[in-house]
Amino acid sequence: MDLAQFIRDIPNFPKEGIIFKDITPLLKNATAFEESIAQLSEPYWDMGITDVVGIESRGFIFGAALAIELGVGFIPIRKPGKLPGKTTSEEYSLEYGTDTIELHTDALNMHSNVIICDDLLATGGTAAAAVKLIKSLDAHIAGLSFVIELEFLNGREKILDVPIYSLIKY
Ligand code: AMP
């Protein structure tokens, strides 16, 4: 099944010059959504995965389904001020300004072997920050998985030491 047919381009969203890759048609189609989770899970069977870490907010949709598929727990990485317990945070640069993501400090430890999941890899800034957060808790990262990768933005170059998997490449 070609999942790319379920991705819709929305030009100039959220601002001029950006072509937004809209995943909502994929989510609405039960077969395509199920297939995307089957494909995301493929590299990880028998790898001793303990948790899937999803990045707010579209990473929650795919990450939670992937966690259920693999029979492991789900851990959210969230925007600042959303997680109620003690958190560790990581700031990273955007095109203009900075952003921050947070993770509960008791969510992972040296025995954890996790997957990071998000809908899309663009510049890699968000994913690289997620890698740092997880490593700060001494957890091992088995891989990063994305539904979509914008290869022309070279996000992979920011994350050289962890395998990266993506289903649809542009
Ligand atoms: P980056 O940190 O540049 O890799 O950006 C990744 C995050 O921004 C992901 O959580 C995506 O959901 C979102 N994102 C960036 N570019 C796009 C795009 N063209 N279409 C949809 N989402 C995007």
Short mmCIF file of N, CA and C and ligand atoms in Angstrom, two decimals:
data_model
loop_
_atom_site.label_atom_id
_atom_site.label_comp_id
_atom_site.label_asym_id
_atom_site.label_seq_id
_atom_site.Cartn_x
_atom_site.Cartn_y
_atom_site.Cartn_z
N MET A 1 0.84 -1.20 0.00
CA MET A 1 0.00 0.00 0.00
C MET A 1 0.88 1.26 0.00
N ASP A 2 0.56 2.18 -0.91
CA ASP A 2 1.35 3.41 -1.01
C ASP A 2 0.75 4.47 -0.08
N LEU A 3 1.39 4.66 1.06
CA LEU A 3 0.84 5.58 2.06
C LEU A 3 0.89 7.04 1.61
N ALA A 4 1.78 7.34 0.66
CA ALA A 4 1.95 8.73 0.22
C ALA A 4 0.65 9.32 -0.34
N GLN A 5 -0.20 8.44 -0.89
CA GLN A 5 -1.46 8.95 -1.46
C GLN A 5 -2.41 9.49 -0.40
N PHE A 6 -2.12 9.22 0.87
CA PHE A 6 -2.97 9.71 1.95
C PHE A 6 -2.41 10.96 2.64
N ILE A 7 -1.32 11.51 2.08
CA ILE A 7 -0.74 12.73 2.63
C ILE A 7 -1.15 13.89 1.73
N ARG A 8 -1.73 14.93 2.35
CA ARG A 8 -2.23 16.07 1.58
C ARG A 8 -1.31 17.28 1.76
N ASP A 9 -0.92 17.90 0.65
CA ASP A 9 -0.10 19.12 0.72
C ASP A 9 -0.99 20.34 0.92
N ILE A 10 -0.68 21.13 1.94
CA ILE A 10 -1.38 22.40 2.15
C ILE A 10 -0.36 23.52 2.02
N PRO A 11 -0.36 24.21 0.86
CA PRO A 11 0.64 25.27 0.65
C PRO A 11 0.41 26.47 1.57
N ASN A 12 1.52 27.10 1.96
CA ASN A 12 1.48 28.34 2.75
C ASN A 12 0.79 28.19 4.10
N PHE A 13 0.94 27.02 4.73
CA PHE A 13 0.45 26.81 6.10
C PHE A 13 1.59 26.24 6.93
N PRO A 14 1.84 26.71 8.15
CA PRO A 14 1.15 27.80 8.85
C PRO A 14 1.61 29.18 8.43
N LYS A 15 2.61 29.26 7.52
CA LYS A 15 2.99 30.59 7.01
C LYS A 15 3.45 30.48 5.56
N GLU A 16 3.56 31.63 4.89
CA GLU A 16 3.99 31.72 3.50
C GLU A 16 5.22 30.87 3.23
N GLY A 17 5.21 30.09 2.14
CA GLY A 17 6.41 29.39 1.71
C GLY A 17 6.54 27.97 2.28
N ILE A 18 5.75 27.63 3.30
CA ILE A 18 5.81 26.28 3.87
C ILE A 18 4.75 25.41 3.18
N ILE A 19 5.17 24.20 2.75
CA ILE A 19 4.16 23.24 2.27
C ILE A 19 3.91 22.27 3.41
N PHE A 20 2.76 22.40 4.03
CA PHE A 20 2.43 21.59 5.20
C PHE A 20 2.00 20.21 4.75
N LYS A 21 2.60 19.18 5.33
CA LYS A 21 2.24 17.79 5.01
C LYS A 21 1.15 17.36 5.99
N ASP A 22 -0.08 17.31 5.49
CA ASP A 22 -1.24 17.03 6.34
C ASP A 22 -1.51 15.52 6.40
N ILE A 23 -1.43 14.97 7.60
CA ILE A 23 -1.61 13.53 7.80
C ILE A 23 -3.05 13.14 8.10
N THR A 24 -3.95 14.11 8.17
CA THR A 24 -5.33 13.77 8.58
C THR A 24 -6.04 12.82 7.60
N PRO A 25 -5.79 12.89 6.28
CA PRO A 25 -6.43 11.89 5.40
C PRO A 25 -5.95 10.46 5.71
N LEU A 26 -4.69 10.32 6.10
CA LEU A 26 -4.16 8.99 6.46
C LEU A 26 -4.85 8.49 7.73
N LEU A 27 -5.00 9.38 8.71
CA LEU A 27 -5.64 8.97 9.97
C LEU A 27 -7.09 8.57 9.77
N LYS A 28 -7.76 9.23 8.81
CA LYS A 28 -9.19 8.98 8.57
C LYS A 28 -9.44 7.64 7.88
N ASN A 29 -8.42 7.15 7.19
CA ASN A 29 -8.56 5.87 6.49
C ASN A 29 -8.03 4.75 7.38
N ALA A 30 -8.93 3.91 7.87
CA ALA A 30 -8.56 2.88 8.86
C ALA A 30 -7.47 1.95 8.34
N THR A 31 -7.56 1.57 7.07
CA THR A 31 -6.57 0.65 6.50
C THR A 31 -5.20 1.30 6.40
N ALA A 32 -5.20 2.57 5.97
CA ALA A 32 -3.92 3.29 5.83
C ALA A 32 -3.29 3.54 7.20
N PHE A 33 -4.11 3.91 8.17
CA PHE A 33 -3.59 4.18 9.52
C PHE A 33 -3.01 2.89 10.10
N GLU A 34 -3.74 1.81 9.96
CA GLU A 34 -3.27 0.51 10.48
C GLU A 34 -1.97 0.10 9.78
N GLU A 35 -1.92 0.31 8.46
CA GLU A 35 -0.72 -0.03 7.70
C GLU A 35 0.48 0.81 8.14
N SER A 36 0.23 2.10 8.44
CA SER A 36 1.33 2.96 8.88
C SER A 36 1.90 2.45 10.20
N ILE A 37 1.06 1.98 11.10
CA ILE A 37 1.54 1.48 12.39
C ILE A 37 2.29 0.16 12.19
N ALA A 38 1.78 -0.69 11.29
CA ALA A 38 2.48 -1.95 11.00
C ALA A 38 3.87 -1.66 10.45
N GLN A 39 3.97 -0.69 9.54
CA GLN A 39 5.28 -0.35 8.95
C GLN A 39 6.22 0.29 9.97
N LEU A 40 5.65 1.15 10.84
CA LEU A 40 6.48 1.79 11.87
C LEU A 40 7.06 0.76 12.84
N SER A 41 6.29 -0.29 13.11
CA SER A 41 6.71 -1.29 14.11
C SER A 41 7.76 -2.26 13.56
N GLU A 42 7.82 -2.39 12.23
CA GLU A 42 8.64 -3.43 11.58
C GLU A 42 10.08 -3.58 12.10
N PRO A 43 10.84 -2.48 12.25
CA PRO A 43 12.24 -2.67 12.66
C PRO A 43 12.42 -3.12 14.10
N TYR A 44 11.36 -3.09 14.89
CA TYR A 44 11.55 -3.17 16.34
C TYR A 44 11.15 -4.48 17.01
N TRP A 45 10.59 -5.41 16.26
CA TRP A 45 10.20 -6.67 16.88
C TRP A 45 11.46 -7.37 17.38
N ASP A 46 11.38 -8.00 18.55
CA ASP A 46 12.52 -8.71 19.14
C ASP A 46 13.71 -7.82 19.46
N MET A 47 13.47 -6.54 19.66
CA MET A 47 14.58 -5.65 20.03
C MET A 47 14.54 -5.26 21.50
N GLY A 48 13.61 -5.85 22.25
CA GLY A 48 13.54 -5.56 23.67
C GLY A 48 13.12 -4.12 23.99
N ILE A 49 12.25 -3.59 23.15
CA ILE A 49 11.76 -2.22 23.38
C ILE A 49 10.94 -2.18 24.67
N THR A 50 11.19 -1.14 25.48
CA THR A 50 10.43 -1.00 26.73
C THR A 50 9.33 0.06 26.64
N ASP A 51 9.54 1.09 25.81
CA ASP A 51 8.58 2.19 25.72
C ASP A 51 8.67 2.87 24.36
N VAL A 52 7.55 3.49 23.97
CA VAL A 52 7.58 4.42 22.84
C VAL A 52 7.42 5.83 23.42
N VAL A 53 8.34 6.73 23.01
CA VAL A 53 8.26 8.12 23.44
C VAL A 53 7.70 8.93 22.27
N GLY A 54 6.55 9.56 22.47
CA GLY A 54 5.92 10.36 21.42
C GLY A 54 6.11 11.84 21.67
N ILE A 55 6.34 12.60 20.59
CA ILE A 55 6.55 14.04 20.71
C ILE A 55 5.26 14.79 20.40
N GLU A 56 4.87 15.68 21.32
CA GLU A 56 3.64 16.47 21.18
C GLU A 56 3.63 17.23 19.86
N SER A 57 2.51 17.29 19.12
CA SER A 57 1.33 16.53 19.48
C SER A 57 1.01 15.42 18.48
N ARG A 58 1.47 15.56 17.24
CA ARG A 58 1.11 14.49 16.29
C ARG A 58 1.90 13.21 16.55
N GLY A 59 3.00 13.33 17.28
CA GLY A 59 3.73 12.14 17.70
C GLY A 59 2.95 11.30 18.71
N PHE A 60 1.97 11.93 19.36
CA PHE A 60 1.13 11.17 20.30
C PHE A 60 0.23 10.19 19.54
N ILE A 61 -0.26 10.62 18.39
CA ILE A 61 -1.23 9.81 17.64
C ILE A 61 -0.54 8.53 17.16
N PHE A 62 0.61 8.70 16.49
CA PHE A 62 1.30 7.52 15.95
C PHE A 62 2.03 6.77 17.05
N GLY A 63 2.61 7.51 17.99
CA GLY A 63 3.38 6.87 19.06
C GLY A 63 2.52 6.00 19.95
N ALA A 64 1.33 6.48 20.29
CA ALA A 64 0.45 5.69 21.17
C ALA A 64 0.00 4.41 20.47
N ALA A 65 -0.34 4.53 19.19
CA ALA A 65 -0.76 3.34 18.43
C ALA A 65 0.41 2.36 18.28
N LEU A 66 1.61 2.91 18.06
CA LEU A 66 2.80 2.06 17.92
C LEU A 66 3.09 1.33 19.23
N ALA A 67 2.92 2.02 20.36
CA ALA A 67 3.14 1.39 21.66
C ALA A 67 2.19 0.21 21.86
N ILE A 68 0.94 0.41 21.52
CA ILE A 68 -0.05 -0.69 21.67
C ILE A 68 0.32 -1.85 20.74
N GLU A 69 0.69 -1.51 19.50
CA GLU A 69 1.09 -2.56 18.53
C GLU A 69 2.23 -3.41 19.08
N LEU A 70 3.22 -2.75 19.71
CA LEU A 70 4.40 -3.48 20.21
C LEU A 70 4.19 -4.03 21.62
N GLY A 71 3.07 -3.65 22.25
CA GLY A 71 2.78 -4.15 23.59
C GLY A 71 3.68 -3.54 24.66
N VAL A 72 4.02 -2.24 24.47
CA VAL A 72 4.87 -1.55 25.45
C VAL A 72 4.17 -0.27 25.89
N GLY A 73 4.78 0.43 26.84
CA GLY A 73 4.18 1.66 27.36
C GLY A 73 4.40 2.85 26.45
N PHE A 74 3.68 3.92 26.74
CA PHE A 74 3.81 5.18 25.99
C PHE A 74 4.22 6.30 26.93
N ILE A 75 5.19 7.11 26.50
CA ILE A 75 5.67 8.24 27.31
C ILE A 75 5.59 9.51 26.47
N PRO A 76 4.91 10.55 26.98
CA PRO A 76 4.83 11.80 26.22
C PRO A 76 5.99 12.75 26.49
N ILE A 77 6.53 13.34 25.41
CA ILE A 77 7.39 14.52 25.50
C ILE A 77 6.49 15.70 25.17
N ARG A 78 6.45 16.69 26.08
CA ARG A 78 5.46 17.74 25.92
C ARG A 78 6.07 19.13 25.85
N LYS A 79 5.24 20.07 25.42
CA LYS A 79 5.62 21.48 25.44
C LYS A 79 5.68 21.96 26.89
N PRO A 80 6.38 23.07 27.15
CA PRO A 80 6.62 23.47 28.54
C PRO A 80 5.34 23.70 29.36
N GLY A 81 5.42 23.29 30.63
CA GLY A 81 4.34 23.58 31.57
C GLY A 81 3.16 22.62 31.51
N LYS A 82 3.25 21.56 30.73
CA LYS A 82 2.11 20.65 30.56
C LYS A 82 2.22 19.41 31.44
N LEU A 83 3.45 18.95 31.69
CA LEU A 83 3.62 17.73 32.49
C LEU A 83 3.59 18.10 33.98
N PRO A 84 2.80 17.37 34.78
CA PRO A 84 2.58 17.78 36.17
C PRO A 84 3.70 17.42 37.13
N GLY A 85 4.48 16.39 36.83
CA GLY A 85 5.54 15.95 37.75
C GLY A 85 6.85 16.68 37.52
N LYS A 86 7.92 16.19 38.17
CA LYS A 86 9.24 16.79 37.99
C LYS A 86 9.72 16.51 36.56
N THR A 87 10.19 17.54 35.89
CA THR A 87 10.58 17.36 34.48
C THR A 87 12.04 17.77 34.24
N THR A 88 12.57 17.27 33.14
CA THR A 88 13.83 17.77 32.60
C THR A 88 13.48 18.41 31.26
N SER A 89 14.19 19.49 30.88
CA SER A 89 13.79 20.17 29.65
C SER A 89 14.99 20.44 28.75
N GLU A 90 14.69 20.65 27.50
CA GLU A 90 15.74 20.89 26.49
C GLU A 90 15.25 21.99 25.56
N GLU A 91 16.09 23.00 25.38
CA GLU A 91 15.76 24.10 24.48
C GLU A 91 16.44 23.86 23.14
N TYR A 92 15.78 24.21 22.05
CA TYR A 92 16.41 24.05 20.73
C TYR A 92 16.01 25.20 19.82
N SER A 93 16.81 25.41 18.76
CA SER A 93 16.56 26.56 17.89
C SER A 93 15.56 26.25 16.81
N LEU A 94 14.75 27.22 16.50
CA LEU A 94 13.84 27.16 15.35
C LEU A 94 14.36 28.15 14.32
N GLU A 95 13.66 28.26 13.19
CA GLU A 95 14.06 29.23 12.17
C GLU A 95 14.12 30.63 12.80
N TYR A 96 13.09 30.98 13.57
CA TYR A 96 13.09 32.22 14.32
C TYR A 96 12.86 31.88 15.79
N GLY A 97 13.87 32.16 16.63
CA GLY A 97 13.70 31.95 18.06
C GLY A 97 14.01 30.54 18.52
N THR A 98 13.44 30.17 19.66
CA THR A 98 13.72 28.86 20.25
C THR A 98 12.42 28.22 20.73
N ASP A 99 12.52 26.93 21.01
CA ASP A 99 11.39 26.20 21.58
C ASP A 99 11.94 25.27 22.66
N THR A 100 11.07 24.74 23.49
CA THR A 100 11.50 23.87 24.58
C THR A 100 10.56 22.67 24.65
N ILE A 101 11.14 21.50 24.98
CA ILE A 101 10.31 20.31 25.22
C ILE A 101 10.68 19.73 26.58
N GLU A 102 9.74 19.00 27.18
CA GLU A 102 9.94 18.47 28.53
C GLU A 102 9.56 17.00 28.62
N LEU A 103 10.19 16.34 29.61
CA LEU A 103 9.96 14.91 29.85
C LEU A 103 9.97 14.68 31.36
N HIS A 104 9.09 13.85 31.87
CA HIS A 104 9.11 13.50 33.29
C HIS A 104 10.43 12.78 33.63
N THR A 105 11.10 13.21 34.69
CA THR A 105 12.41 12.61 35.01
C THR A 105 12.28 11.15 35.45
N ASP A 106 11.10 10.77 35.98
CA ASP A 106 10.95 9.38 36.42
C ASP A 106 10.37 8.47 35.34
N ALA A 107 10.24 9.00 34.11
CA ALA A 107 9.61 8.21 33.04
C ALA A 107 10.54 7.13 32.49
N LEU A 108 11.86 7.40 32.55
CA LEU A 108 12.85 6.49 31.94
C LEU A 108 14.04 6.33 32.86
N ASN A 109 14.80 5.27 32.65
CA ASN A 109 16.04 5.08 33.41
C ASN A 109 17.01 4.24 32.58
N MET A 110 18.12 3.83 33.19
CA MET A 110 19.16 3.13 32.44
C MET A 110 18.71 1.78 31.87
N HIS A 111 17.59 1.27 32.34
CA HIS A 111 17.07 -0.01 31.82
C HIS A 111 16.11 0.19 30.64
N SER A 112 15.81 1.45 30.32
CA SER A 112 14.85 1.73 29.24
C SER A 112 15.52 1.58 27.87
N ASN A 113 14.76 1.07 26.91
CA ASN A 113 15.22 0.92 25.53
C ASN A 113 14.08 1.39 24.65
N VAL A 114 14.15 2.65 24.20
CA VAL A 114 12.95 3.29 23.66
C VAL A 114 13.02 3.60 22.17
N ILE A 115 11.83 3.84 21.63
CA ILE A 115 11.67 4.38 20.27
C ILE A 115 11.15 5.81 20.42
N ILE A 116 11.71 6.74 19.66
CA ILE A 116 11.13 8.09 19.59
C ILE A 116 10.25 8.14 18.35
N CYS A 117 9.03 8.64 18.50
CA CYS A 117 8.10 8.66 17.37
C CYS A 117 7.51 10.06 17.18
N ASP A 118 7.52 10.52 15.91
CA ASP A 118 6.85 11.77 15.56
C ASP A 118 6.28 11.61 14.16
N ASP A 119 5.43 12.53 13.76
CA ASP A 119 4.82 12.39 12.43
C ASP A 119 5.82 12.72 11.33
N LEU A 120 6.72 13.70 11.58
CA LEU A 120 7.50 14.22 10.47
C LEU A 120 8.88 14.69 10.93
N LEU A 121 9.91 14.32 10.16
CA LEU A 121 11.27 14.82 10.39
C LEU A 121 11.53 15.92 9.38
N ALA A 122 11.74 17.14 9.88
CA ALA A 122 12.04 18.27 8.99
C ALA A 122 13.52 18.65 9.18
N THR A 123 13.80 19.70 9.94
CA THR A 123 15.20 20.09 10.16
C THR A 123 15.91 19.21 11.19
N GLY A 124 15.13 18.45 11.96
CA GLY A 124 15.71 17.56 12.95
C GLY A 124 15.93 18.19 14.32
N GLY A 125 15.60 19.47 14.45
CA GLY A 125 15.81 20.17 15.72
C GLY A 125 15.02 19.55 16.87
N THR A 126 13.75 19.25 16.60
CA THR A 126 12.90 18.67 17.64
C THR A 126 13.40 17.28 18.02
N ALA A 127 13.70 16.48 17.02
CA ALA A 127 14.14 15.11 17.27
C ALA A 127 15.47 15.09 18.02
N ALA A 128 16.40 15.97 17.64
CA ALA A 128 17.70 16.02 18.31
C ALA A 128 17.53 16.42 19.78
N ALA A 129 16.61 17.34 20.05
CA ALA A 129 16.33 17.74 21.44
C ALA A 129 15.73 16.57 22.22
N ALA A 130 14.86 15.80 21.57
CA ALA A 130 14.26 14.63 22.22
C ALA A 130 15.33 13.59 22.55
N VAL A 131 16.28 13.41 21.64
CA VAL A 131 17.39 12.46 21.88
C VAL A 131 18.18 12.90 23.12
N LYS A 132 18.47 14.20 23.22
CA LYS A 132 19.24 14.71 24.37
C LYS A 132 18.48 14.50 25.68
N LEU A 133 17.18 14.79 25.65
CA LEU A 133 16.36 14.62 26.86
C LEU A 133 16.41 13.18 27.36
N ILE A 134 16.25 12.24 26.43
CA ILE A 134 16.18 10.83 26.80
C ILE A 134 17.55 10.34 27.27
N LYS A 135 18.60 10.80 26.60
CA LYS A 135 19.95 10.40 27.02
C LYS A 135 20.30 10.97 28.39
N SER A 136 19.73 12.14 28.72
CA SER A 136 20.02 12.74 30.04
C SER A 136 19.48 11.88 31.17
N LEU A 137 18.54 10.98 30.85
CA LEU A 137 18.01 10.05 31.86
C LEU A 137 18.68 8.67 31.74
N ASP A 138 19.77 8.60 30.97
CA ASP A 138 20.57 7.38 30.80
C ASP A 138 19.83 6.26 30.08
N ALA A 139 18.75 6.57 29.39
CA ALA A 139 18.01 5.55 28.65
C ALA A 139 18.66 5.31 27.29
N HIS A 140 18.47 4.11 26.76
CA HIS A 140 18.99 3.77 25.42
C HIS A 140 17.90 4.04 24.37
N ILE A 141 18.31 4.56 23.21
CA ILE A 141 17.35 4.82 22.13
C ILE A 141 17.61 3.82 21.01
N ALA A 142 16.62 2.96 20.74
CA ALA A 142 16.78 1.93 19.71
C ALA A 142 16.58 2.51 18.31
N GLY A 143 15.81 3.58 18.20
CA GLY A 143 15.59 4.20 16.90
C GLY A 143 14.62 5.35 16.98
N LEU A 144 14.66 6.16 15.91
CA LEU A 144 13.65 7.23 15.75
C LEU A 144 12.80 6.86 14.55
N SER A 145 11.48 7.01 14.70
CA SER A 145 10.59 6.63 13.61
C SER A 145 9.62 7.75 13.27
N PHE A 146 9.53 8.00 11.96
CA PHE A 146 8.68 9.07 11.46
C PHE A 146 7.81 8.53 10.33
N VAL A 147 6.63 9.07 10.20
CA VAL A 147 5.80 8.72 9.04
C VAL A 147 6.38 9.39 7.80
N ILE A 148 6.79 10.66 7.95
CA ILE A 148 7.27 11.44 6.81
C ILE A 148 8.66 12.01 7.11
N GLU A 149 9.52 12.02 6.08
CA GLU A 149 10.83 12.68 6.21
C GLU A 149 11.01 13.66 5.05
N LEU A 150 11.32 14.91 5.36
CA LEU A 150 11.63 15.90 4.32
C LEU A 150 13.15 15.86 4.12
N GLU A 151 13.58 14.99 3.20
CA GLU A 151 15.02 14.70 3.08
C GLU A 151 15.85 15.92 2.72
N PHE A 152 15.24 16.85 1.96
CA PHE A 152 15.99 18.03 1.51
C PHE A 152 16.36 18.96 2.67
N LEU A 153 15.79 18.74 3.85
CA LEU A 153 16.15 19.57 5.02
C LEU A 153 17.28 18.94 5.85
N ASN A 154 17.71 17.74 5.45
CA ASN A 154 18.89 17.10 6.08
C ASN A 154 18.79 16.93 7.59
N GLY A 155 17.60 16.65 8.09
CA GLY A 155 17.42 16.47 9.54
C GLY A 155 18.28 15.35 10.11
N ARG A 156 18.55 14.33 9.29
CA ARG A 156 19.37 13.20 9.75
C ARG A 156 20.74 13.62 10.24
N GLU A 157 21.26 14.68 9.64
CA GLU A 157 22.63 15.10 10.00
C GLU A 157 22.74 15.57 11.45
N LYS A 158 21.58 15.91 12.06
CA LYS A 158 21.61 16.34 13.47
C LYS A 158 21.59 15.15 14.44
N ILE A 159 21.33 13.94 13.90
CA ILE A 159 21.20 12.75 14.76
C ILE A 159 21.99 11.63 14.12
N LEU A 160 23.28 11.56 14.41
CA LEU A 160 24.13 10.62 13.68
C LEU A 160 24.27 9.27 14.36
N ASP A 161 23.97 9.21 15.66
CA ASP A 161 24.30 8.00 16.42
C ASP A 161 23.11 7.09 16.72
N VAL A 162 21.94 7.40 16.13
CA VAL A 162 20.76 6.57 16.37
C VAL A 162 20.11 6.25 15.01
N PRO A 163 19.68 4.99 14.78
CA PRO A 163 19.03 4.67 13.51
C PRO A 163 17.74 5.48 13.32
N ILE A 164 17.52 5.92 12.08
CA ILE A 164 16.31 6.69 11.76
C ILE A 164 15.53 5.96 10.69
N TYR A 165 14.23 5.79 10.93
CA TYR A 165 13.36 5.12 9.98
C TYR A 165 12.24 6.08 9.58
N SER A 166 11.92 6.15 8.27
CA SER A 166 10.77 6.95 7.86
C SER A 166 10.04 6.20 6.75
N LEU A 167 8.72 6.37 6.70
CA LEU A 167 7.90 5.59 5.76
C LEU A 167 7.76 6.28 4.41
N ILE A 168 7.64 7.61 4.41
CA ILE A 168 7.42 8.37 3.18
C ILE A 168 8.47 9.46 3.11
N LYS A 169 9.21 9.51 1.99
CA LYS A 169 10.28 10.51 1.88
C LYS A 169 9.98 11.49 0.76
N TYR A 170 10.25 12.77 1.01
CA TYR A 170 10.08 13.82 -0.02
C TYR A 170 11.42 14.51 -0.22
P1 AMP B 1 11.90 19.88 12.87
O1 AMP B 1 12.24 20.17 14.31
O2 AMP B 1 12.30 21.00 11.95
O3 AMP B 1 12.39 18.53 12.40
O4 AMP B 1 10.32 19.89 12.78
C1 AMP B 1 9.61 18.79 13.13
C2 AMP B 1 8.26 19.14 13.70
O5 AMP B 1 7.61 20.20 13.00
C3 AMP B 1 7.36 17.93 13.59
O6 AMP B 1 6.75 17.73 14.86
C4 AMP B 1 6.37 18.26 12.52
O7 AMP B 1 5.09 17.90 12.94
C5 AMP B 1 6.46 19.76 12.29
N1 AMP B 1 6.67 20.12 10.86
C6 AMP B 1 7.77 20.72 10.34
N2 AMP B 1 7.65 20.93 9.03
C7 AMP B 1 6.44 20.45 8.67
C8 AMP B 1 5.73 20.36 7.43
N3 AMP B 1 6.22 20.81 6.26
N4 AMP B 1 4.51 19.76 7.44
C9 AMP B 1 3.99 19.31 8.60
N5 AMP B 1 4.60 19.38 9.79
C10 AMP B 1 5.82 19.93 9.84
#
